[in-house]
N, CA, C and O of each residue as an XYZ file, in Angstrom:
896
protein
N     -10.709     15.068     13.895
C     -10.921     14.446     12.585
C      -9.586     14.215     11.902
O      -8.778     15.135     11.774
N      -9.357     12.998     11.467
C      -8.142     12.658     10.740
C      -8.437     12.587      9.243
O      -9.592     12.509      8.826
N      -7.377     12.617      8.452
C      -7.500     12.440      7.010
C      -6.681     11.233      6.588
O      -5.465     11.190      6.779
N      -7.362     10.258      6.014
C      -6.726      9.034      5.560
C      -6.629      9.041      4.034
O      -7.572      9.424      3.342
N      -5.485      8.614      3.529
C      -5.305      8.395      2.095
C      -4.962      6.916      1.930
O      -3.978      6.432      2.490
N      -5.780      6.207      1.160
C      -5.697      4.746      1.053
C      -5.141      4.345     -0.310
O      -5.696      4.710     -1.347
N      -4.038      3.590     -0.301
C      -3.368      3.188     -1.535
C      -3.482      1.677     -1.714
O      -3.031      0.927     -0.848
N      -4.069      1.216     -2.805
C      -4.287     -0.225     -2.994
C      -3.032     -0.966     -3.431
O      -2.024     -0.365     -3.802
N      -3.128     -2.292     -3.376
C      -2.053     -3.147     -3.837
C      -2.144     -3.417     -5.330
O      -2.947     -2.811     -6.038
N      -1.312     -4.332     -5.794
C      -1.229     -4.634     -7.223
C      -2.580     -5.024     -7.816
O      -3.351     -5.773     -7.218
N      -2.840     -4.494     -9.004
C      -3.999     -4.861     -9.828
C      -5.331     -4.350     -9.269
O      -6.375     -4.602     -9.871
N      -5.324     -3.653     -8.156
C      -6.548     -3.191     -7.511
C      -6.712     -1.675     -7.668
O      -5.756     -0.945     -7.929
N      -7.941     -1.242     -7.502
C      -8.247      0.176     -7.520
C      -8.814      0.624     -6.189
O      -8.894     -0.163     -5.245
N      -9.204      1.872     -6.111
C      -9.780      2.399     -4.888
C     -11.012      1.643     -4.429
O     -11.400      1.723     -3.263
N     -11.628      0.903     -5.350
C     -12.831      0.117     -5.004
C     -12.564     -0.895     -3.887
O     -13.492     -1.266     -3.169
N     -11.314     -1.350     -3.725
C     -11.049     -2.391     -2.728
C     -11.197     -1.860     -1.299
O     -11.266     -2.640     -0.349
N     -11.244     -0.542     -1.150
C     -11.378      0.068      0.170
C     -12.804      0.541      0.457
O     -13.024      1.289      1.410
N     -13.769      0.117     -0.350
C     -15.128      0.656     -0.236
C     -15.690      0.510      1.175
O     -16.173      1.485      1.750
N     -15.632     -0.693      1.737
C     -16.198     -0.905      3.065
C     -15.411     -0.141      4.126
O     -16.000      0.476      5.014
N     -14.100     -0.181      4.039
C     -13.265      0.522      5.011
C     -13.489      2.030      4.931
O     -13.540      2.706      5.958
N     -13.620      2.552      3.732
C     -13.883      3.984      3.558
C     -15.176      4.378      4.256
O     -15.225      5.391      4.953
N     -16.227      3.576      4.071
C     -17.500      3.874      4.713
C     -17.411      3.848      6.217
O     -18.000      4.697      6.887
N     -16.685      2.888      6.761
C     -16.549      2.775      8.223
C     -15.784      3.972      8.797
O     -16.163      4.515      9.835
N     -14.721      4.375      8.126
C     -13.939      5.517      8.615
C     -14.744      6.815      8.519
O     -14.698      7.643      9.429
N     -15.469      6.988      7.437
C     -16.288      8.203      7.295
C     -17.404      8.235      8.325
O     -17.783      9.304      8.804
N     -17.930      7.069      8.666
C     -18.974      7.014      9.690
C     -18.437      7.447     11.050
O     -19.205      7.870     11.914
N     -17.117      7.344     11.244
C     -16.477      7.805     12.475
C     -16.130      9.289     12.415
O     -15.586      9.840     13.372
N     -16.444      9.938     11.291
C     -16.246     11.377     11.172
C     -14.955     11.808     10.512
O     -14.591     12.981     10.585
N     -14.250     10.884      9.865
C     -12.956     11.211      9.281
C     -13.062     11.459      7.780
O     -13.995     11.000      7.120
N     -12.078     12.200      7.257
C     -11.945     12.381      5.811
C     -11.174     11.194      5.254
O     -10.179     10.766      5.840
N     -11.630     10.660      4.122
C     -10.993      9.483      3.543
C     -10.892      9.653      2.030
O     -11.864     10.005      1.362
N      -9.696      9.395      1.506
C      -9.466      9.466      0.063
C      -8.914      8.125     -0.418
O      -7.708      7.894     -0.334
N      -9.789      7.223     -0.929
C      -9.298      5.979     -1.519
C      -8.819      6.250     -2.949
O      -9.594      6.718     -3.783
N      -7.559      5.961     -3.231
C      -6.985      6.301     -4.535
C      -6.988      5.125     -5.490
O      -6.808      3.977     -5.082
N      -7.194      5.419     -6.760
C      -6.883      4.485     -7.835
C      -5.670      5.036     -8.559
O      -5.690      6.172     -9.033
N      -4.620      4.243     -8.648
C      -3.376      4.696     -9.245
C      -3.449      4.657    -10.772
O      -4.253      3.924    -11.347
N      -2.609      5.447    -11.409
C      -2.582      5.535    -12.867
C      -2.370      4.159    -13.502
O      -1.475      3.405    -13.120
N      -3.218      3.861    -14.480
C      -3.094      2.625    -15.237
C      -3.899      1.472    -14.705
O      -3.815      0.362    -15.230
N      -4.690      1.716    -13.656
C      -5.437      0.636    -13.012
C      -6.921      0.972    -12.927
O      -7.304      2.142    -12.917
N      -7.760     -0.079    -12.867
C      -9.209      0.059    -12.668
C      -9.785      1.104    -13.628
O      -9.582      1.011    -14.838
N     -10.500      2.094    -13.096
C     -11.124      3.094    -13.966
C     -10.107      3.992    -14.665
O     -10.461      4.770    -15.551
N      -8.840      3.880    -14.257
C      -7.761      4.619    -14.919
C      -6.900      3.687    -15.765
O      -5.778      4.026    -16.141
N      -7.443      2.508    -16.057
C      -6.712      1.525    -16.838
C      -6.371      1.987    -18.243
O      -5.390      1.526    -18.827
N      -7.177      2.900    -18.796
C      -6.909      3.388    -20.149
C      -5.645      4.236    -20.211
O      -5.169      4.558    -21.300
N      -5.090      4.604    -19.039
C      -3.883      5.416    -18.991
C      -2.616      4.567    -18.900
O      -1.516      5.106    -18.777
N      -2.764      3.249    -18.958
C      -1.599      2.381    -18.840
C      -0.742      2.444    -20.108
O      -1.236      2.238    -21.217
N       0.532      2.729    -19.924
C       1.521      2.657    -21.001
C       2.861      2.291    -20.383
O       2.966      2.181    -19.161
N       3.871      2.104    -21.191
C       5.143      1.603    -20.712
C       5.864      2.501    -19.735
O       6.749      2.046    -19.010
N       5.494      3.785    -19.704
C       6.175      4.730    -18.826
C       5.523      4.918    -17.467
O       6.010      5.708    -16.659
N       4.430      4.209    -17.197
C       3.779      4.324    -15.887
C       4.599      3.533    -14.877
O       4.632      2.303    -14.925
N       5.260      4.237    -13.963
C       6.184      3.574    -13.045
C       5.895      3.967    -11.598
O       4.870      4.583    -11.304
N       6.803      3.609    -10.706
C       6.606      3.912     -9.289
C       6.542      5.410     -9.050
O       5.735      5.870     -8.242
N       7.370      6.173     -9.730
C       7.320      7.633     -9.588
C       5.952      8.176     -9.963
O       5.445      9.089     -9.311
N       5.350      7.620    -11.011
C       4.006      8.035    -11.422
C       3.025      7.850    -10.277
O       2.227      8.741     -9.989
N       3.082      6.703     -9.628
C       2.134      6.402     -8.560
C       2.397      7.247     -7.313
O       1.455      7.663     -6.639
N       3.649      7.498     -7.006
C       3.957      8.396     -5.882
C       3.402      9.788     -6.166
O       2.844     10.434     -5.279
N       3.558     10.242     -7.402
C       3.038     11.566     -7.756
C       1.512     11.588     -7.735
O       0.922     12.617     -7.407
N       0.860     10.475     -8.078
C      -0.605     10.392     -7.933
C      -1.007     10.763     -6.506
O      -1.908     11.571     -6.284
N      -0.316     10.152     -5.552
C      -0.650     10.401     -4.150
C      -0.315     11.801     -3.706
O      -1.110     12.441     -3.017
N       0.862     12.293     -4.092
C       1.258     13.648     -3.703
C       0.311     14.678     -4.307
O       0.014     15.701     -3.690
N      -0.157     14.397     -5.516
C      -1.095     15.322     -6.151
C      -2.382     15.461     -5.366
O      -2.933     16.557     -5.269
N      -2.872     14.358     -4.800
C      -4.081     14.412     -3.975
C      -3.808     15.198     -2.690
O      -4.642     16.003     -2.275
N      -2.661     14.976     -2.059
C      -2.331     15.719     -0.845
C      -2.341     17.223     -1.107
O      -2.849     18.001     -0.299
N      -1.775     17.624     -2.246
C      -1.715     19.050     -2.565
C      -3.084     19.600     -2.962
O      -3.490     20.662     -2.490
N      -3.789     18.884     -3.824
C      -5.070     19.384     -4.328
C      -6.108     19.498     -3.219
O      -6.937     20.408     -3.239
N      -6.069     18.585     -2.255
C      -7.029     18.596     -1.152
C      -6.497     19.354      0.066
O      -7.149     19.407      1.109
N      -5.302     19.943     -0.080
C      -4.667     20.703      1.008
C      -4.615     19.885      2.295
O      -5.002     20.354      3.366
N      -4.133     18.662      2.168
C      -4.072     17.732      3.298
C      -2.761     17.908      4.054
O      -1.688     17.966      3.453
N      -2.857     17.991      5.362
C      -1.691     18.004      6.237
C      -1.864     16.926      7.301
O      -2.989     16.569      7.651
N      -0.757     16.412      7.814
C      -0.776     15.381      8.854
C      -1.587     14.156      8.414
O      -2.346     13.590      9.200
N      -1.418     13.760      7.168
C      -2.184     12.646      6.616
C      -1.777     11.323      7.249
O      -0.623     11.125      7.629
N      -2.750     10.423      7.352
C      -2.491      9.023      7.674
C      -2.506      8.274      6.342
O      -3.563      8.075      5.744
N      -1.329      7.864      5.888
C      -1.235      7.130      4.624
C      -1.316      5.639      4.907
O      -0.591      5.116      5.753
N      -2.198      4.966      4.197
C      -2.420      3.535      4.386
C      -2.105      2.835      3.071
O      -2.738      3.110      2.051
N      -1.129      1.932      3.090
C      -0.734      1.230      1.878
C      -0.886     -0.267      2.026
O      -0.333     -0.865      2.949
N      -1.631     -0.873      1.123
C      -1.815     -2.330      1.136
C      -0.854     -2.969      0.145
O      -0.832     -2.589     -1.025
N      -0.055     -3.939      0.599
C       0.814     -4.735     -0.260
C       1.756     -3.832     -1.070
O       2.606     -3.167     -0.478
N       1.632     -3.790     -2.404
C       2.442     -2.877     -3.220
C       2.320     -1.433     -2.749
O       3.269     -0.661     -2.885
N       1.173     -1.056     -2.199
C       0.963      0.312     -1.739
C       1.979      0.780     -0.719
O       2.148      1.984     -0.525
N       2.673     -0.168     -0.049
C       3.727      0.226      0.867
C       4.865      0.958      0.170
O       5.478      1.852      0.754
N       5.150      0.587     -1.074
C       6.154      1.297     -1.860
C       5.736      2.748     -2.081
O       6.551      3.665     -1.987
N       4.460      2.936     -2.375
C       3.951      4.260     -2.722
C       3.906      5.178     -1.514
O       4.331      6.330     -1.600
N       3.397      4.686     -0.380
C       3.285      5.579      0.777
C       4.661      5.947      1.324
O       4.829      7.034      1.877
N       5.645      5.065      1.182
C       7.000      5.403      1.617
C       7.551      6.556      0.787
O       8.126      7.499      1.328
N       7.373      6.477     -0.517
C       7.821      7.558     -1.384
C       7.085      8.856     -1.136
O       7.692      9.926     -1.179
N       5.781      8.785     -0.876
C       5.004      9.994     -0.592
C       5.500     10.687      0.666
O       5.640     11.909      0.692
N       5.766      9.904      1.714
C       6.222     10.490      2.975
C       7.583     11.150      2.820
O       7.865     12.155      3.473
N       8.425     10.594      1.962
C       9.746     11.166      1.727
C       9.668     12.468      0.939
O      10.413     13.408      1.216
N       8.777     12.525     -0.034
C       8.730     13.667     -0.951
C       7.774     14.773     -0.504
O       7.864     15.902     -0.987
N       6.873     14.459      0.404
C       5.939     15.468      0.920
C       5.918     15.400      2.449
O       4.859     15.175      3.034
N       7.062     15.589      3.104
C       7.137     15.389      4.556
C       6.262     16.335      5.357
O       5.860     16.005      6.473
N       5.959     17.505      4.811
C       5.138     18.472      5.537
C       3.656     18.121      5.492
O       2.848     18.776      6.150
N       3.288     17.099      4.728
C       1.869     16.737      4.600
C       1.532     15.364      5.186
O       0.367     14.967      5.187
N       2.521     14.644      5.675
C       2.314     13.267      6.128
C       2.735     13.129      7.582
O       3.826     13.553      7.963
N       1.851     12.523      8.407
C       2.164     12.322      9.812
C       2.349     10.877     10.212
O       3.144     10.574     11.101
N       1.607      9.961      9.551
C       1.606      8.557      9.956
C       1.575      7.660      8.719
O       0.898      7.957      7.735
N       2.324      6.557      8.792
C       2.286      5.539      7.747
C       1.754      4.243      8.337
O       2.193      3.810      9.402
N       0.800      3.623      7.635
C       0.247      2.330      8.038
C       0.431      1.370      6.865
O      -0.099      1.592      5.777
N       1.183      0.311      7.103
C       1.449     -0.708      6.091
C       0.545     -1.908      6.357
O       0.650     -2.549      7.404
N      -0.341     -2.211      5.410
C      -1.249     -3.351      5.543
C      -0.666     -4.543      4.796
O      -0.774     -4.637      3.574
N      -0.042     -5.461      5.552
C       0.580     -6.637      4.946
C       1.324     -6.211      3.683
O       1.072     -6.713      2.588
N       2.242     -5.276      3.872
C       2.800     -4.535      2.749
C       4.324     -4.563      2.737
O       4.970     -4.938      3.715
N       4.861     -4.164      1.629
C       6.293     -3.978      1.481
C       6.729     -2.733      2.251
O       6.035     -1.716      2.260
N       7.883     -2.831      2.890
C       8.471     -1.697      3.604
C       9.857     -1.474      2.996
O      10.841     -2.040      3.474
N       9.940     -0.667      1.963
C      11.202     -0.540      1.227
C      12.170      0.444      1.866
O      11.775      1.344      2.608
N      13.431      0.251      1.564
C      14.462      1.225      1.858
C      14.933      1.864      0.571
O      14.451      1.529     -0.511
N      15.864      2.770      0.685
C      16.399      3.442     -0.498
C      17.015      2.418     -1.448
O      17.826      1.584     -1.046
N      16.614      2.499     -2.712
C      17.146      1.602     -3.731
C      16.385      0.310     -3.912
O      16.676     -0.454     -4.833
N      15.416      0.047     -3.052
C      14.623     -1.177     -3.196
C      13.561     -1.030     -4.277
O      13.031      0.058     -4.504
N      13.265     -2.119     -4.925
C      12.134     -2.206     -5.854
C      11.301     -3.406     -5.450
O      11.751     -4.240     -4.664
N      10.093     -3.500     -5.979
C       9.300     -4.706     -5.738
C      10.064     -5.934     -6.225
O      10.090     -6.963     -5.551
N      10.676     -5.822     -7.382
C      11.413     -6.941     -7.944
C      12.514     -7.416     -6.993
O      12.719     -8.620     -6.837
N      13.220     -6.484     -6.363
C      14.328     -6.864     -5.484
C      13.847     -7.415     -4.143
O      14.594     -8.118     -3.463
N      12.608     -7.106     -3.756
C      12.111     -7.495     -2.445
C      11.359     -8.820     -2.434
O      11.185     -9.420     -1.374
N      10.915     -9.280     -3.588
C      10.049    -10.462     -3.605
C      10.838    -11.730     -3.886
O      12.026    -11.684     -4.205
N      10.156    -12.863     -3.761
C      10.753    -14.169     -4.006
C      10.733    -14.508     -5.497
O      10.101    -13.817     -6.297
N      11.431    -15.574     -5.850
C      11.434    -16.012     -7.248
C      10.031    -16.378     -7.721
O       9.698    -16.174     -8.888
N       9.212    -16.915     -6.827
C       7.845    -17.268     -7.209
C       7.070    -16.028     -7.644
O       6.360    -16.052     -8.649
N       7.210    -14.951     -6.886
C       6.512    -13.724     -7.251
C       7.102    -13.098     -8.510
O       6.377    -12.486     -9.294
N       8.407    -13.245     -8.712
C       9.022    -12.728     -9.944
C       8.452    -13.433    -11.161
O       8.276    -12.814    -12.211
N       8.164    -14.716    -11.032
C       7.535    -15.437    -12.155
C       6.174    -14.849    -12.473
O       5.782    -14.769    -13.637
N       5.446    -14.434    -11.427
C       4.172    -13.760    -11.678
C       4.410    -12.457    -12.431
O       3.699    -12.157    -13.390
N       5.397    -11.686    -12.006
C       5.654    -10.385    -12.628
C       5.961    -10.520    -14.120
O       5.719     -9.579    -14.876
N       6.477    -11.645    -14.554
C       6.813    -11.820    -15.965
C       5.637    -12.315    -16.798
O       5.767    -12.497    -18.008
N       4.486    -12.535    -16.157
C       3.278    -12.921    -16.892
C       2.564    -11.648    -17.329
O       1.625    -11.191    -16.677
N       3.023    -11.083    -18.440
C       2.541     -9.777    -18.861
C       1.522     -9.892    -19.992
O       1.422    -10.918    -20.665
N       0.783     -8.826    -20.176
C      -0.190     -8.743    -21.260
C       0.516     -8.630    -22.606
O       1.738     -8.490    -22.663
N      -0.247     -8.689    -23.676
C       0.336     -8.646    -25.017
C       1.103     -7.348    -25.274
O       2.047     -7.343    -26.064
N       0.723     -6.265    -24.630
C       1.430     -4.989    -24.818
C       2.805     -4.996    -24.148
O       3.689     -4.224    -24.517
N       2.972     -5.876    -23.161
C       4.207     -5.881    -22.388
C       4.229     -4.871    -21.263
O       5.212     -4.787    -20.527
N       3.153     -4.094    -21.114
C       3.126     -3.018    -20.119
C       2.584     -3.462    -18.766
O       2.944     -2.895    -17.734
N       1.712     -4.483    -18.766
C       0.975     -4.797    -17.553
C       1.132     -6.239    -17.112
O       1.186     -7.144    -17.945
N       1.207     -6.461    -15.790
C       1.249     -7.800    -15.204
C      -0.188     -8.269    -14.985
O      -0.994     -7.552    -14.392
N      -0.504     -9.461    -15.460
C      -1.868     -9.965    -15.366
C      -2.265    -10.220    -13.901
O      -1.437    -10.668    -13.109
N      -3.508     -9.940    -13.544
C      -3.990    -10.308    -12.201
C      -3.924    -11.812    -12.010
O      -4.073    -12.569    -12.969
N      -3.704    -12.246    -10.783
C      -3.736    -13.679    -10.480
C      -5.169    -14.197    -10.596
O      -6.113    -13.435    -10.384
N      -5.347    -15.463    -10.925
C      -6.688    -16.004    -11.206
C      -7.687    -15.842    -10.065
O      -8.885    -15.712    -10.313
N      -7.213    -15.848     -8.814
C      -8.126    -15.775     -7.675
C      -8.436    -14.348     -7.240
O      -9.162    -14.149     -6.266
N      -7.900    -13.351     -7.942
C      -8.197    -11.963     -7.611
C      -9.659    -11.638     -7.902
O     -10.330    -12.356     -8.643
N     -10.139    -10.557     -7.315
C     -11.466    -10.024     -7.608
C     -11.609     -9.822     -9.117
O     -10.645     -9.470     -9.797
N     -12.793    -10.041     -9.625
C     -13.018     -9.909    -11.071
C     -12.790     -8.487    -11.575
O     -12.636     -8.272    -12.777
N     -12.769     -7.519    -10.666
C     -12.521     -6.127    -11.068
C     -11.035     -5.816    -11.215
O     -10.683     -4.734    -11.685
N     -10.163     -6.731    -10.826
C      -8.723     -6.496    -10.910
C      -8.291     -6.328    -12.365
O      -8.846     -6.953    -13.269
N      -7.298     -5.479    -12.572
C      -6.801     -5.175    -13.915
C      -5.280     -5.307    -13.938
O      -4.649     -5.317    -12.881
N      -4.682     -5.407    -15.124
C      -3.225     -5.537    -15.202
C      -2.508     -4.381    -14.495
O      -2.945     -3.231    -14.539
N      -1.399     -4.728    -13.846
C      -0.639     -3.749    -13.072
C       0.582     -3.282    -13.860
O       1.256     -4.102    -14.482
N       0.879     -1.983    -13.848
C       2.022     -1.469    -14.618
C       3.339     -2.141    -14.233
O       3.784     -2.036    -13.090
N       3.953     -2.825    -15.180
C       5.181     -3.565    -14.921
C       6.311     -2.647    -14.455
O       7.067     -3.002    -13.550
N       6.426     -1.475    -15.067
C       7.538     -0.576    -14.733
C       7.511     -0.149    -13.270
O       8.556      0.147    -12.691
N       6.320     -0.116    -12.668
C       6.223      0.291    -11.262
C       6.824     -0.757    -10.334
O       7.203     -0.442     -9.206
N       6.912     -1.998    -10.799
C       7.475     -3.080    -10.002
C       8.987     -3.189    -10.162
O       9.679     -3.741     -9.306
N       9.483     -2.656    -11.266
C      10.907     -2.767    -11.572
C      11.707     -1.549    -11.097
O      12.902     -1.667    -10.824
N      11.075     -0.402    -10.999
C      11.801      0.833    -10.686
C      12.218      0.888     -9.218
O      11.372      0.701     -8.344
N      13.500      1.141     -8.918
C      13.928      1.302     -7.523
C      13.373      2.592     -6.925
O      13.224      3.603     -7.610
N      13.074      2.529     -5.640
C      12.609      3.693     -4.901
C      13.815      4.513     -4.468
O      14.771      3.965     -3.920
N      13.781      5.807     -4.705
C      14.856      6.698     -4.286
C      14.352      7.584     -3.159
O      13.416      8.363     -3.336
N      14.982      7.456     -1.998
C      14.600      8.233     -0.824
C      15.675      9.247     -0.510
O      16.863      8.996     -0.711
N      15.247     10.405     -0.010
C      16.198     11.476      0.301
C      16.436     11.628      1.797
O      17.378     12.307      2.206
N      15.588     11.001      2.626
C      15.706     11.152      4.077
C      15.443      9.845      4.788
O      15.355      8.790      4.161
N      15.315      9.920      6.115
C      15.118      8.710      6.912
C      13.711      8.592      7.505
O      13.447      7.696      8.307
N      12.817      9.488      7.114
C      11.429      9.480      7.580
C      11.313      9.694      9.097
O      10.321      9.304      9.714
N      12.325     10.309      9.676
C      12.316     10.548     11.124
C      11.253     11.556     11.531
O      10.910     11.658     12.709
N      10.735     12.295     10.571
C       9.717     13.312     10.885
C       8.360     12.699     11.210
O       7.490     13.390     11.740
N       8.163     11.446     10.911
C       6.848     10.833     11.089
C       6.492     10.684     12.564
O       7.349     10.394     13.398
N       5.230     10.883     12.866
C       4.738     10.712     14.234
C       4.624      9.241     14.597
O       4.871      8.854     15.739
N       4.246      8.418     13.614
C       3.997      7.011     13.923
C       4.148      6.171     12.647
O       3.762      6.591     11.556
N       4.723      4.970     12.817
C       4.772      3.981     11.743
C       4.167      2.685     12.273
O       4.538      2.199     13.342
N       3.235      2.140     11.507
C       2.449      0.988     11.949
C       2.547     -0.104     10.890
O       2.450      0.160      9.691
N       2.741     -1.343     11.358
C       2.694     -2.486     10.447
C       1.599     -3.441     10.893
O       1.543     -3.848     12.053
N       0.720     -3.796      9.944
C      -0.392     -4.704     10.220
C      -0.167     -5.976      9.409
O      -0.230     -5.968      8.179
N       0.093     -7.051     10.113
C       0.440     -8.333      9.497
C      -0.790     -9.230      9.409
O      -1.542     -9.369     10.373
N      -0.979     -9.828      8.249
C      -2.067    -10.791      8.067
C      -1.565    -12.163      8.481
O      -0.711    -12.746      7.813
N      -2.098    -12.681      9.585
C      -1.609    -13.949     10.149
C      -2.351    -15.161      9.607
O      -2.066    -16.289     10.010
N      -3.309    -14.942      8.690
C      -4.151    -16.050      8.250
C      -3.972    -16.474      6.813
O      -4.922    -16.945      6.187
N      -2.763    -16.318      6.267
C      -2.515    -16.822      4.909
C      -2.754    -18.328      4.865
O      -2.507    -19.026      5.848
N      -3.231    -18.828      3.734
C      -3.435    -20.269      3.589
C      -2.114    -21.021      3.575
O      -2.049    -22.172      4.006
N      -1.062    -20.380      3.086
C       0.285    -20.944      3.078
C       1.249    -19.971      3.725
O       0.813    -19.056      4.424
N       2.541    -20.138      3.517
C       3.531    -19.216      4.089
C       3.341    -17.795      3.545
O       3.115    -17.607      2.349
N       3.432    -16.818      4.418
C       3.296    -15.418      4.004
C       4.657    -14.841      3.637
O       5.624    -15.022      4.377
N       4.744    -14.146      2.502
C       6.016    -13.505      2.148
C       6.353    -12.323      3.055
O       7.467    -11.801      3.014
N       5.385    -11.902      3.874
C       5.607    -10.751      4.733
C       6.008    -11.122      6.163
O       6.205    -10.243      7.002
N       6.126    -12.407      6.438
C       6.507    -12.837      7.790
C       7.863    -12.281      8.219
O       7.971    -11.794      9.344
N       8.908    -12.326      7.382
C      10.188    -11.759      7.813
C      10.116    -10.260      8.125
O      10.780     -9.779      9.043
N       9.310     -9.533      7.360
C       9.152     -8.097      7.609
C       8.501     -7.868      8.965
O       8.962     -7.041      9.751
N       7.439     -8.596      9.232
C       6.728     -8.450     10.508
C       7.632     -8.807     11.683
O       7.664     -8.082     12.678
N       8.360     -9.903     11.583
C       9.231    -10.316     12.686
C      10.317     -9.289     12.953
O      10.691     -9.064     14.104
N      10.822     -8.668     11.905
C      11.858     -7.639     12.088
C      11.288     -6.390     12.743
O      11.897     -5.831     13.655
N      10.134     -5.954     12.286
C       9.577     -4.689     12.770
C       9.010     -4.790     14.178
O       9.010     -3.801     14.911
N       8.528     -5.960     14.569
C       7.956     -6.073     15.908
C       9.032     -5.971     16.989
O       8.712     -5.778     18.161
N      10.315     -6.101     16.602
C      11.421     -5.924     17.536
C      11.979     -4.506     17.504
O      12.904     -4.188     18.251
N      11.434     -3.665     16.660
C      11.924     -2.296     16.487
C      11.028     -1.341     17.272
O       9.842     -1.240     16.960
N      11.551     -0.635     18.283
C      10.705      0.241     19.096
C      10.133      1.432     18.336
O       9.223      2.101     18.825
N      10.654      1.696     17.157
C      10.128      2.805     16.358
C       8.814      2.458     15.667
O       8.161      3.324     15.083
N       8.429      1.173     15.738
C       7.236      0.711     15.052
C       6.199      0.192     16.031
O       6.528     -0.317     17.102
N       4.914      0.334     15.633
C       3.805     -0.340     16.302
C       3.331     -1.441     15.369
O       3.046     -1.179     14.200
N       3.241     -2.664     15.863
C       2.864     -3.779     14.996
C       1.631     -4.504     15.530
O       1.375     -4.545     16.734
N       0.887     -5.068     14.599
C      -0.306     -5.855     14.908
C      -0.295     -7.102     14.038
O       0.219     -7.076     12.919
N      -0.856     -8.188     14.541
C      -1.107     -9.389     13.753
C      -2.605     -9.667     13.802
O      -3.157     -9.941     14.867
N      -3.257     -9.598     12.650
C      -4.699     -9.805     12.589
C      -5.011    -11.166     11.972
O      -4.287    -11.654     11.104
N      -6.093    -11.760     12.434
C      -6.507    -13.082     11.971
C      -7.268    -12.933     10.664
O      -8.496    -12.845     10.644
N      -6.519    -12.906      9.587
C      -7.135    -12.767      8.269
C      -6.107    -13.022      7.190
O      -4.906    -13.050      7.459
N      -6.578    -13.207      5.967
C      -5.694    -13.375      4.830
C      -5.132    -12.040      4.369
O      -5.336    -11.009      5.009
N      -4.422    -12.078      3.250
C      -3.730    -10.885      2.751
C      -4.675     -9.704      2.572
O      -4.293     -8.563      2.831
N      -5.890     -9.962      2.137
C      -6.878     -8.899      1.961
C      -7.548     -8.622      3.306
O      -8.674     -9.055      3.550
N      -6.850     -7.903      4.166
C      -7.364     -7.619      5.508
C      -8.613     -6.751      5.472
O      -9.441     -6.826      6.380
N      -8.762     -5.934      4.445
C      -9.947     -5.078      4.335
C     -11.211     -5.918      4.246
O     -12.278     -5.507      4.704
N     -11.080     -7.104      3.649
C     -12.216     -8.019      3.523
C     -12.312     -8.985      4.698
O     -13.404     -9.275      5.187
N     -11.148     -9.484      5.152
C     -11.130    -10.584      6.118
C     -11.233    -10.146      7.573
O     -11.731    -10.897      8.412
N     -10.770     -8.942      7.881
C     -10.769     -8.479      9.283
C     -11.137     -7.006      9.361
O     -10.383     -6.212      9.923
N     -12.294     -6.626      8.802
C     -12.621     -5.204      8.697
C     -12.764     -4.495     10.044
O     -12.316     -3.358     10.189
N     -13.373     -5.142     11.020
C     -13.588     -4.467     12.304
C     -12.278     -4.300     13.067
O     -12.026     -3.238     13.636
N     -11.452     -5.325     13.083
C     -10.154     -5.212     13.744
C      -9.272     -4.191     13.040
O      -8.553     -3.431     13.691
N      -9.324     -4.172     11.720
C      -8.530     -3.214     10.967
C      -8.993     -1.793     11.242
O      -8.172     -0.883     11.364
N     -10.292     -1.598     11.340
C     -10.821     -0.271     11.664
C     -10.252      0.226     12.991
O      -9.843      1.383     13.099
N     -10.224     -0.638     13.992
C      -9.691     -0.251     15.299
C      -8.222      0.162     15.189
O      -7.799      1.132     15.820
N      -7.451     -0.567     14.396
C      -6.040     -0.248     14.206
C      -5.882      1.127     13.558
O      -5.048      1.926     13.983
N      -6.678      1.395     12.540
C      -6.547      2.671     11.839
C      -7.002      3.845     12.698
O      -6.412      4.924     12.635
N      -8.027      3.648     13.486
C      -8.455      4.725     14.388
C      -7.386      5.012     15.428
O      -7.159      6.173     15.769
N      -6.722      3.979     15.939
C      -5.650      4.171     16.914
C      -4.455      4.869     16.272
O      -3.765      5.653     16.925
N      -4.210      4.584     14.988
C      -3.069      5.188     14.311
C      -3.194      6.692     14.162
O      -2.191      7.395     14.041
N      -4.418      7.183     14.171
C      -4.655      8.621     14.003
C      -4.658      9.385     15.325
O      -4.727     10.614     15.326
N      -4.585      8.685     16.431
C      -4.614      9.366     17.729
C      -3.314     10.130     17.952
O      -2.275      9.742     17.417
N      -3.351     11.214     18.737
C      -2.124     11.960     19.027
C      -1.064     11.069     19.661
O      -1.383     10.190     20.462
N       0.185     11.294     19.303
C       1.264     10.479     19.862
C       1.464     10.771     21.346
O       2.333     10.174     21.981
């Protein structure tokens, strides 16, 4: 039995993993879909100080409270920032990282520094409070504003994540237009330290390729 911790992307809550959570639990695994501070049912906690560190601590708090060891951390899109920080700060509790069409940051990177000018224009479309980035019009109706500070704060890493058993990148090959994650996928598929997959689906792989994604996640939990 493996333990999965699922971290959503921008503007989303743990609800986006509902189907995937059910499929993994049906296979006998423990699954913790997280909603990060300031989002979805925790939207009332949004304020100007909710940043990347806040979200990393959200995840680490679950690892500690549930006494999780050898976790499989799964991060979608922005969630790649969070799972990288969790693995660095709680190395004794994390065994595998799975990036779902996600950012793969290094020390000092922020979402702002990693994205294109087009995405930066989105980040500046904030709510009246100035704290949250508005969901894009085509997002699920349950999407809520995302904490701006979490996109601006650089990630600080203390190690090289060499302790991890496995690092996996899952690329969504079915974007309607050019994918901002194509350069990341092309770089990692040439790196022997990574296992990479390209699935036929859009950015929301949990919705577009659920069965293929399930197979990838089950393989990620197997002994190295």
